[in-house]
PDB file of C-alpha atoms in Angstrom:
ATOM      1  CA  MET A 747      -9.066  12.341 -33.918  1.00 52.00           C
ATOM      2  CA  ASP A 748      -5.878  13.837 -35.358  1.00 60.00           C
ATOM      3  CA  VAL A 749      -3.044  13.194 -32.916  1.00 60.00           C
ATOM      4  CA  LYS A 750      -1.957  16.842 -33.353  1.00 60.00           C
ATOM      5  CA  GLN A 751      -5.155  17.923 -31.654  1.00 82.00           C
ATOM      6  CA  LEU A 752      -4.495  15.897 -28.526  1.00 94.00           C
ATOM      7  CA  LYS A 753      -3.448  17.966 -25.516  1.00 95.00           C
ATOM      8  CA  VAL A 754      -0.944  16.605 -22.985  1.00 97.00           C
ATOM      9  CA  ILE A 755       0.127  17.522 -19.443  1.00 97.00           C
ATOM     10  CA  ASP A 756       3.479  16.153 -18.252  1.00 97.00           C
ATOM     11  CA  LEU A 757       3.770  15.572 -14.488  1.00 97.00           C
ATOM     12  CA  PHE A 758       7.135  14.898 -12.803  1.00 96.00           C
ATOM     13  CA  ALA A 759       8.578  16.264 -16.038  1.00 96.00           C
ATOM     14  CA  GLY A 760      12.257  16.265 -15.083  1.00 95.00           C
ATOM     15  CA  ALA A 761      14.322  17.581 -17.992  1.00 95.00           C
ATOM     16  CA  GLY A 762      11.493  16.800 -20.398  1.00 95.00           C
ATOM     17  CA  GLY A 763      12.426  13.532 -22.073  1.00 94.00           C
ATOM     18  CA  PHE A 764       9.004  11.900 -21.711  1.00 95.00           C
ATOM     19  CA  GLY A 765       7.183  15.002 -22.895  1.00 96.00           C
ATOM     20  CA  LEU A 766       9.582  15.441 -25.806  1.00 95.00           C
ATOM     21  CA  GLY A 767       8.674  11.994 -27.095  1.00 93.00           C
ATOM     22  CA  PHE A 768       5.016  12.962 -27.227  1.00 95.00           C
ATOM     23  CA  LYS A 769       5.829  16.287 -28.907  1.00 94.00           C
ATOM     24  CA  LEU A 770       7.858  14.506 -31.579  1.00 92.00           C
ATOM     25  CA  ALA A 771       4.880  12.198 -32.113  1.00 91.00           C
ATOM     26  CA  GLY A 772       2.708  15.234 -32.842  1.00 92.00           C
ATOM     27  CA  TYR A 773       0.982  15.842 -29.520  1.00 94.00           C
ATOM     28  CA  ASP A 774       0.430  19.338 -28.119  1.00 94.00           C
ATOM     29  CA  LEU A 775       2.241  19.626 -24.771  1.00 94.00           C
ATOM     30  CA  LEU A 776       0.177  22.096 -22.747  1.00 93.00           C
ATOM     31  CA  CYS A 777       2.451  22.314 -19.720  1.00 94.00           C
ATOM     32  CA  SER A 778       5.082  20.526 -17.678  1.00 96.00           C
ATOM     33  CA  LEU A 779       5.030  20.318 -13.881  1.00 96.00           C
ATOM     34  CA  GLU A 780       8.382  19.962 -12.124  1.00 96.00           C
ATOM     35  CA  PHE A 781       9.730  21.175  -8.776  1.00 94.00           C
ATOM     36  CA  ASP A 782      13.492  20.981  -9.412  1.00 95.00           C
ATOM     37  CA  GLN A 783      14.898  24.379 -10.409  1.00 96.00           C
ATOM     38  CA  TRP A 784      17.651  23.041 -12.666  1.00 97.00           C
ATOM     39  CA  ALA A 785      15.260  20.743 -14.502  1.00 96.00           C
ATOM     40  CA  CYS A 786      12.845  23.643 -15.004  1.00 97.00           C
ATOM     41  CA  ASP A 787      15.660  25.808 -16.382  1.00 97.00           C
ATOM     42  CA  THR A 788      16.442  23.028 -18.849  1.00 96.00           C
ATOM     43  CA  LEU A 789      12.790  22.761 -19.893  1.00 96.00           C
ATOM     44  CA  ARG A 790      12.584  26.498 -20.552  1.00 96.00           C
ATOM     45  CA  GLU A 791      15.892  26.587 -22.418  1.00 95.00           C
ATOM     46  CA  ASN A 792      14.913  23.727 -24.721  1.00 93.00           C
ATOM     47  CA  ASP A 793      11.484  25.161 -25.509  1.00 91.00           C
ATOM     48  CA  LYS A 794      10.965  28.826 -24.726  1.00 89.00           C
ATOM     49  CA  GLN A 795       7.283  28.584 -25.690  1.00 88.00           C
ATOM     50  CA  GLN A 796       6.556  25.802 -23.224  1.00 88.00           C
ATOM     51  CA  VAL A 797       4.545  26.471 -20.073  1.00 93.00           C
ATOM     52  CA  VAL A 798       6.616  25.251 -17.118  1.00 95.00           C
ATOM     53  CA  VAL A 799       5.019  25.083 -13.668  1.00 95.00           C
ATOM     54  CA  GLU A 800       7.850  25.094 -11.133  1.00 95.00           C
ATOM     55  CA  LYS A 801       6.056  23.746  -8.080  1.00 94.00           C
ATOM     56  CA  ASP A 802       5.824  20.640  -5.921  1.00 93.00           C
ATOM     57  CA  ILE A 803       2.900  18.490  -7.049  1.00 93.00           C
ATOM     58  CA  ARG A 804       1.942  18.052  -3.392  1.00 90.00           C
ATOM     59  CA  ASP A 805       1.029  21.749  -3.304  1.00 92.00           C
ATOM     60  CA  PHE A 806      -2.042  20.907  -5.395  1.00 91.00           C
ATOM     61  CA  GLN A 807      -4.694  19.072  -3.403  1.00 88.00           C
ATOM     62  CA  ALA A 808      -8.136  20.517  -4.151  1.00 90.00           C
ATOM     63  CA  PRO A 809      -9.807  20.097  -7.565  1.00 87.00           C
ATOM     64  CA  ASP A 810      -9.837  23.860  -8.172  1.00 92.00           C
ATOM     65  CA  GLU A 811      -6.107  24.094  -7.445  1.00 91.00           C
ATOM     66  CA  ILE A 812      -5.348  21.404  -9.994  1.00 90.00           C
ATOM     67  CA  LYS A 813      -7.731  22.773 -12.623  1.00 89.00           C
ATOM     68  CA  SER A 814      -6.192  26.251 -12.258  1.00 89.00           C
ATOM     69  CA  VAL A 815      -2.866  25.035 -13.657  1.00 88.00           C
ATOM     70  CA  CYS A 816      -4.210  24.757 -17.182  1.00 83.00           C
ATOM     71  CA  SER A 817      -7.277  26.390 -18.695  1.00 81.00           C
ATOM     72  CA  ILE A 818      -7.674  23.571 -21.237  1.00 87.00           C
ATOM     73  CA  THR A 819      -8.696  20.076 -20.187  1.00 90.00           C
ATOM     74  CA  PRO A 820      -5.963  17.657 -21.329  1.00 95.00           C
ATOM     75  CA  ASP A 821      -6.677  14.615 -23.455  1.00 97.00           C
ATOM     76  CA  LEU A 822      -3.718  12.840 -21.898  1.00 97.00           C
ATOM     77  CA  ILE A 823      -1.720  12.995 -18.672  1.00 98.00           C
ATOM     78  CA  ILE A 824       1.761  11.484 -18.649  1.00 98.00           C
ATOM     79  CA  GLY A 825       4.403  11.101 -15.956  1.00 97.00           C
ATOM     80  CA  GLY A 826       6.735   8.870 -14.005  1.00 92.00           C
ATOM     81  CA  PRO A 827       6.039   9.370 -10.297  1.00 89.00           C
ATOM     82  CA  PRO A 828       8.412   7.693  -7.844  1.00 77.00           C
ATOM     83  CA  CYS A 829       6.517   4.829  -6.217  1.00 60.00           C
ATOM     84  CA  GLN A 830       8.936   3.996  -3.426  1.00 53.00           C
ATOM     85  CA  GLY A 831      10.902   6.067  -0.966  1.00 43.00           C
ATOM     86  CA  PHE A 832       8.744   9.194  -1.216  1.00 33.00           C
ATOM     87  CA  SER A 833       6.269   9.213   1.672  1.00 31.00           C
ATOM     88  CA  ILE A 834       3.574  11.852   1.932  1.00 33.00           C
ATOM     89  CA  ALA A 835       3.164  13.793   5.155  1.00 32.00           C
ATOM     90  CA  GLY A 836       1.755  11.536   7.819  1.00 39.00           C
ATOM     91  CA  PRO A 837       2.629   9.175  10.647  1.00 40.00           C
ATOM     92  CA  ALA A 838       6.139   7.751  10.514  1.00 38.00           C
ATOM     93  CA  GLN A 839       4.799   4.218  10.744  1.00 47.00           C
ATOM     94  CA  LYS A 840       3.210   4.469   7.304  1.00 56.00           C
ATOM     95  CA  ASP A 841       4.663   1.885   4.948  1.00 62.00           C
ATOM     96  CA  PRO A 842       6.982   3.686   2.469  1.00 57.00           C
ATOM     97  CA  LYS A 843       6.706   0.734   0.071  1.00 58.00           C
ATOM     98  CA  ASP A 844       2.965   1.226  -0.281  1.00 60.00           C
ATOM     99  CA  PRO A 845       2.168   3.407  -3.327  1.00 60.00           C
ATOM    100  CA  ARG A 846      -0.738   4.933  -1.406  1.00 54.00           C
ATOM    101  CA  ASN A 847       1.920   6.660   0.718  1.00 57.00           C
ATOM    102  CA  SER A 848       3.862   7.993  -2.275  1.00 79.00           C
ATOM    103  CA  LEU A 849       3.694  10.594  -5.018  1.00 86.00           C
ATOM    104  CA  PHE A 850       1.743   8.113  -7.115  1.00 89.00           C
ATOM    105  CA  VAL A 851      -1.317   9.309  -5.165  1.00 90.00           C
ATOM    106  CA  ASP A 852      -0.805  12.812  -6.540  1.00 93.00           C
ATOM    107  CA  PHE A 853      -0.570  11.529 -10.110  1.00 95.00           C
ATOM    108  CA  ALA A 854      -3.816   9.612  -9.609  1.00 95.00           C
ATOM    109  CA  ARG A 855      -5.430  12.708  -8.088  1.00 95.00           C
ATOM    110  CA  TRP A 856      -4.698  14.752 -11.223  1.00 95.00           C
ATOM    111  CA  VAL A 857      -6.170  12.002 -13.392  1.00 97.00           C
ATOM    112  CA  GLU A 858      -9.279  11.828 -11.203  1.00 96.00           C
ATOM    113  CA  TYR A 859      -9.893  15.585 -11.119  1.00 95.00           C
ATOM    114  CA  LEU A 860      -9.022  16.407 -14.750  1.00 95.00           C
ATOM    115  CA  GLN A 861     -10.538  13.244 -16.270  1.00 96.00           C
ATOM    116  CA  PRO A 862      -8.329  13.009 -19.373  1.00 97.00           C
ATOM    117  CA  THR A 863      -9.310  10.489 -22.011  1.00 97.00           C
ATOM    118  CA  ALA A 864      -6.150   8.549 -21.235  1.00 97.00           C
ATOM    119  CA  PHE A 865      -3.010   8.522 -19.110  1.00 98.00           C
ATOM    120  CA  VAL A 866       0.429   6.960 -19.403  1.00 98.00           C
ATOM    121  CA  MET A 867       2.447   6.345 -16.251  1.00 96.00           C
ATOM    122  CA  GLU A 868       6.031   5.081 -16.548  1.00 94.00           C
ATOM    123  CA  ASN A 869       8.124   3.339 -13.913  1.00 90.00           C
ATOM    124  CA  VAL A 870      10.818   0.735 -13.353  1.00 87.00           C
ATOM    125  CA  LYS A 871      10.088  -2.871 -14.294  1.00 87.00           C
ATOM    126  CA  GLY A 872      10.785  -3.941 -10.702  1.00 83.00           C
ATOM    127  CA  LEU A 873       7.467  -2.383  -9.748  1.00 84.00           C
ATOM    128  CA  LEU A 874       5.841  -5.620 -10.945  1.00 87.00           C
ATOM    129  CA  SER A 875       7.424  -7.642  -8.144  1.00 84.00           C
ATOM    130  CA  ARG A 876       7.245  -5.169  -5.263  1.00 83.00           C
ATOM    131  CA  LYS A 877       4.974  -5.714  -2.276  1.00 81.00           C
ATOM    132  CA  ASN A 878       4.047  -3.526   0.657  1.00 79.00           C
ATOM    133  CA  ALA A 879       4.302  -4.486   4.334  1.00 78.00           C
ATOM    134  CA  ALA A 880       0.916  -6.222   4.110  1.00 80.00           C
ATOM    135  CA  HIS A 881       2.242  -8.361   1.227  1.00 82.00           C
ATOM    136  CA  GLU A 882      -0.077  -6.712  -1.288  1.00 84.00           C
ATOM    137  CA  ARG A 883       1.368  -6.340  -4.765  1.00 86.00           C
ATOM    138  CA  VAL A 884       2.166  -2.697  -5.450  1.00 86.00           C
ATOM    139  CA  ILE A 885       1.106  -2.961  -9.089  1.00 90.00           C
ATOM    140  CA  ASP A 886      -2.313  -4.329  -8.042  1.00 92.00           C
ATOM    141  CA  ILE A 887      -2.860  -1.359  -5.728  1.00 90.00           C
ATOM    142  CA  ILE A 888      -1.961   1.051  -8.529  1.00 92.00           C
ATOM    143  CA  GLN A 889      -4.164  -0.701 -11.074  1.00 94.00           C
ATOM    144  CA  ASN A 890      -7.133  -0.864  -8.695  1.00 95.00           C
ATOM    145  CA  THR A 891      -6.769   2.824  -7.858  1.00 95.00           C
ATOM    146  CA  PHE A 892      -7.198   3.823 -11.494  1.00 97.00           C
ATOM    147  CA  GLU A 893      -9.982   1.320 -12.115  1.00 97.00           C
ATOM    148  CA  ASN A 894     -11.873   2.732  -9.129  1.00 97.00           C
ATOM    149  CA  ILE A 895     -11.926   6.182 -10.765  1.00 97.00           C
ATOM    150  CA  GLY A 896     -13.275   4.857 -14.040  1.00 97.00           C
ATOM    151  CA  TYR A 897     -10.285   3.803 -16.139  1.00 98.00           C
ATOM    152  CA  SER A 898      -9.523   0.592 -17.988  1.00 97.00           C
ATOM    153  CA  VAL A 899      -5.880  -0.230 -17.288  1.00 97.00           C
ATOM    154  CA  GLU A 900      -3.272  -2.319 -19.081  1.00 97.00           C
ATOM    155  CA  LEU A 901       0.407  -2.907 -18.380  1.00 96.00           C
ATOM    156  CA  TRP A 902       3.138  -2.778 -21.000  1.00 96.00           C
ATOM    157  CA  VAL A 903       6.756  -3.822 -20.445  1.00 94.00           C
ATOM    158  CA  LEU A 904       8.775  -2.187 -23.211  1.00 95.00           C
ATOM    159  CA  ASN A 905      12.473  -2.212 -24.015  1.00 93.00           C
ATOM    160  CA  ALA A 906      13.877   1.030 -25.428  1.00 91.00           C
ATOM    161  CA  ALA A 907      16.225  -0.950 -27.690  1.00 91.00           C
ATOM    162  CA  ASN A 908      13.216  -2.283 -29.614  1.00 92.00           C
ATOM    163  CA  PHE A 909      12.343   1.292 -30.587  1.00 90.00           C
ATOM    164  CA  GLY A 910      15.695   2.546 -31.858  1.00 88.00           C
ATOM    165  CA  VAL A 911      17.418   3.617 -28.631  1.00 89.00           C
ATOM    166  CA  PRO A 912      21.033   2.383 -28.217  1.00 89.00           C
ATOM    167  CA  GLN A 913      20.344   1.044 -24.737  1.00 88.00           C
ATOM    168  CA  THR A 914      18.648  -2.064 -23.349  1.00 89.00           C
ATOM    169  CA  ARG A 915      16.353  -0.276 -20.927  1.00 89.00           C
ATOM    170  CA  GLU A 916      13.149  -1.976 -19.826  1.00 91.00           C
ATOM    171  CA  ARG A 917      10.347   0.038 -18.294  1.00 92.00           C
ATOM    172  CA  ILE A 918       6.752  -0.625 -17.311  1.00 94.00           C
ATOM    173  CA  PHE A 919       4.052   1.600 -18.771  1.00 96.00           C
ATOM    174  CA  ILE A 920       0.702   1.739 -17.012  1.00 97.00           C
ATOM    175  CA  VAL A 921      -1.796   2.882 -19.631  1.00 98.00           C
ATOM    176  CA  GLY A 922      -5.393   3.772 -18.906  1.00 98.00           C
ATOM    177  CA  ASN A 923      -8.395   5.081 -20.804  1.00 97.00           C
ATOM    178  CA  ASN A 924     -11.968   5.993 -19.929  1.00 96.00           C
ATOM    179  CA  LEU A 925     -13.401   5.047 -23.324  1.00 95.00           C
ATOM    180  CA  GLY A 926     -14.332   1.554 -22.204  1.00 91.00           C
ATOM    181  CA  ILE A 927     -11.555  -0.027 -24.280  1.00 91.00           C
ATOM    182  CA  ASP A 928     -10.166  -2.999 -22.359  1.00 90.00           C
ATOM    183  CA  LYS A 929      -7.000  -3.403 -24.409  1.00 89.00           C
ATOM    184  CA  ILE A 930      -5.401  -0.765 -26.614  1.00 89.00           C
ATOM    185  CA  GLY A 931      -2.398  -2.980 -27.308  1.00 90.00           C
ATOM    186  CA  GLU A 932       1.324  -2.327 -27.093  1.00 91.00           C
ATOM    187  CA  PRO A 933       3.058  -0.224 -29.758  1.00 91.00           C
ATOM    188  CA  GLN A 934       4.662  -2.274 -32.512  1.00 90.00           C
ATOM    189  CA  ILE A 935       8.418  -2.650 -32.168  1.00 90.00           C
ATOM    190  CA  ASN A 936      10.619  -1.648 -35.103  1.00 90.00           C
ATOM    191  CA  HIS A 937      14.082  -2.867 -34.048  1.00 88.00           C
ATOM    192  CA  ASN A 938      15.229  -6.452 -33.471  1.00 87.00           C
ATOM    193  CA  LEU A 939      17.153  -6.897 -30.224  1.00 79.00           C
ATOM    194  CA  ASP A 940      17.584 -10.668 -30.602  1.00 75.00           C
ATOM    195  CA  ILE A 941      20.831 -11.050 -32.551  1.00 56.00           C
ATOM    196  CA  THR A 942      20.143 -14.791 -32.842  1.00 41.00           C
ATOM    197  CA  GLY A 943      16.878 -14.143 -34.613  1.00 45.00           C
ATOM    198  CA  TYR A 944      18.421 -14.237 -38.076  1.00 46.00           C
ATOM    199  CA  PRO A 945      18.885 -17.499 -40.003  1.00 46.00           C
ATOM    200  CA  GLU A 946      22.197 -19.282 -40.076  1.00 49.00           C
ATOM    201  CA  GLN A 947      23.684 -20.339 -43.379  1.00 47.00           C
ATOM    202  CA  ASN A 948      21.560 -22.976 -45.165  1.00 46.00           C
ATOM    203  CA  GLU A 949      18.698 -22.509 -42.656  1.00 44.00           C
ATOM    204  CA  GLN A 950      15.209 -22.104 -44.084  1.00 43.00           C
ATOM    205  CA  LEU A 951      13.562 -18.701 -43.782  1.00 39.00           C
ATOM    206  CA  SER A 952      10.202 -20.392 -43.175  1.00 39.00           C
ATOM    207  CA  SER A 953      11.411 -21.563 -39.763  1.00 40.00           C
ATOM    208  CA  PHE A 954      11.469 -17.992 -38.438  1.00 42.00           C
ATOM    209  CA  PRO A 955       8.519 -15.964 -37.171  1.00 48.00           C
ATOM    210  CA  LYS A 956       6.498 -14.153 -39.791  1.00 47.00           C
ATOM    211  CA  GLY A 957       7.498 -10.514 -39.993  1.00 51.00           C
ATOM    212  CA  GLU A 958      10.872 -11.055 -38.294  1.00 53.00           C
ATOM    213  CA  PHE A 959      12.734  -9.482 -41.191  1.00 57.00           C
ATOM    214  CA  SER A 960      10.584  -6.369 -41.346  1.00 74.00           C
ATOM    215  CA  LEU A 961      12.552  -5.221 -38.288  1.00 83.00           C
ATOM    216  CA  VAL A 962      15.903  -3.490 -38.493  1.00 85.00           C
ATOM    217  CA  PRO A 963      18.752  -4.511 -36.167  1.00 85.00           C
ATOM    218  CA  ALA A 964      18.860  -2.828 -32.779  1.00 87.00           C
ATOM    219  CA  ILE A 965      21.172   0.184 -32.603  1.00 87.00           C
ATOM    220  CA  THR A 966      24.334  -0.501 -30.619  1.00 86.00           C
ATOM    221  CA  LEU A 967      26.291   1.953 -28.503  1.00 86.00           C
ATOM    222  CA  TRP A 968      29.037   1.843 -31.133  1.00 85.00           C
ATOM    223  CA  ASP A 969      26.510   2.779 -33.804  1.00 84.00           C
ATOM    224  CA  ALA A 970      25.583   5.821 -31.742  1.00 86.00           C
ATOM    225  CA  ILE A 971      29.009   7.172 -30.735  1.00 84.00           C
ATOM    226  CA  SER A 972      31.576   5.795 -33.201  1.00 82.00           C
ATOM    227  CA  ASP A 973      31.620   9.025 -35.215  1.00 83.00           C
ATOM    228  CA  LEU A 974      32.554  11.176 -32.190  1.00 83.00           C
ATOM    229  CA  PRO A 975      36.142  12.459 -31.724  1.00 81.00           C
ATOM    230  CA  ASN A 976      38.439  10.046 -29.927  1.00 80.00           C
ATOM    231  CA  LEU A 977      39.806  10.635 -26.443  1.00 78.00           C
ATOM    232  CA  GLN A 978      42.742   8.856 -24.879  1.00 80.00           C
ATOM    233  CA  ALA A 979      42.433   7.233 -21.452  1.00 82.00           C
ATOM    234  CA  SER A 980      42.195   9.888 -18.696  1.00 79.00           C
ATOM    235  CA  GLU A 981      42.080  12.634 -21.316  1.00 76.00           C
ATOM    236  CA  GLY A 982      39.405  15.299 -21.114  1.00 74.00           C
ATOM    237  CA  CYS A 983      38.253  18.070 -23.408  1.00 75.00           C
ATOM    238  CA  GLU A 984      35.356  20.508 -23.144  1.00 76.00           C
ATOM    239  CA  VAL A 985      35.102  21.196 -26.891  1.00 78.00           C
ATOM    240  CA  GLN A 986      36.390  19.181 -29.823  1.00 77.00           C
ATOM    241  CA  ALA A 987      36.017  19.649 -33.545  1.00 80.00           C
ATOM    242  CA  TYR A 988      33.587  17.262 -35.218  1.00 78.00           C
ATOM    243  CA  LEU A 989      35.449  16.150 -38.334  1.00 76.00           C
ATOM    244  CA  HIS A 990      33.393  13.194 -39.562  1.00 74.00           C
ATOM    245  CA  ARG A 991      30.131  12.734 -41.354  1.00 75.00           C
ATOM    246  CA  PRO A 992      27.420  11.297 -39.070  1.00 73.00           C
ATOM    247  CA  THR A 993      27.251   7.513 -39.195  1.00 70.00           C
ATOM    248  CA  ASN A 994      23.637   7.460 -38.000  1.00 66.00           C
ATOM    249  CA  SER A 995      20.573   9.673 -37.934  1.00 61.00           C
TER     250      SER A 995
END
């Protein structure tokens, strides 16, 4: 299937960074759900054609309520629900570290009711080591929840620097599909973060991993901002003239 035909819903959209990545990759972003007014204003300003649903995801509980948001069934649901510190309504003694008491449940509910072909859920890498009060691993609870509604699940730990972002930012991606595919496989990196991965003088190329030199060096912060106008310490300026040619794309 052509990727441009694939329809996406973005939950917990924020200012739209996650959804933008899918749009740039050719996906059709059907709508973004976000409850913060300022974030929604940003979404609308950046894409005036985009459907923005400015509501709390917890307002949607029944299948019909969720299905009413979009008339087209999505192929993919994406989002980064907070998995700690956001308890749903209920007794105060509920464990806030248990994802079953968090907004993750709402993300899973949308996946269950809309039955997209796949979903991508993003969160902090620390999720892998978190446990609830009963000493159950949070990631196991999340994975089992999706498997119980018919999805094969795999976990990816990706570093943004390996994909051309000038920041070493690791995140976990929980990826599921209902096609019966056990392992889709992580996306192939295109930037080399390991600055020691290149041969020293007189060292044989054959001693390095095959394909190592098909990668380009990771982009540094200096690569990203060195062409911007200079500011002195404690100096501020709302607008400055951009006098240089870009040093990166």
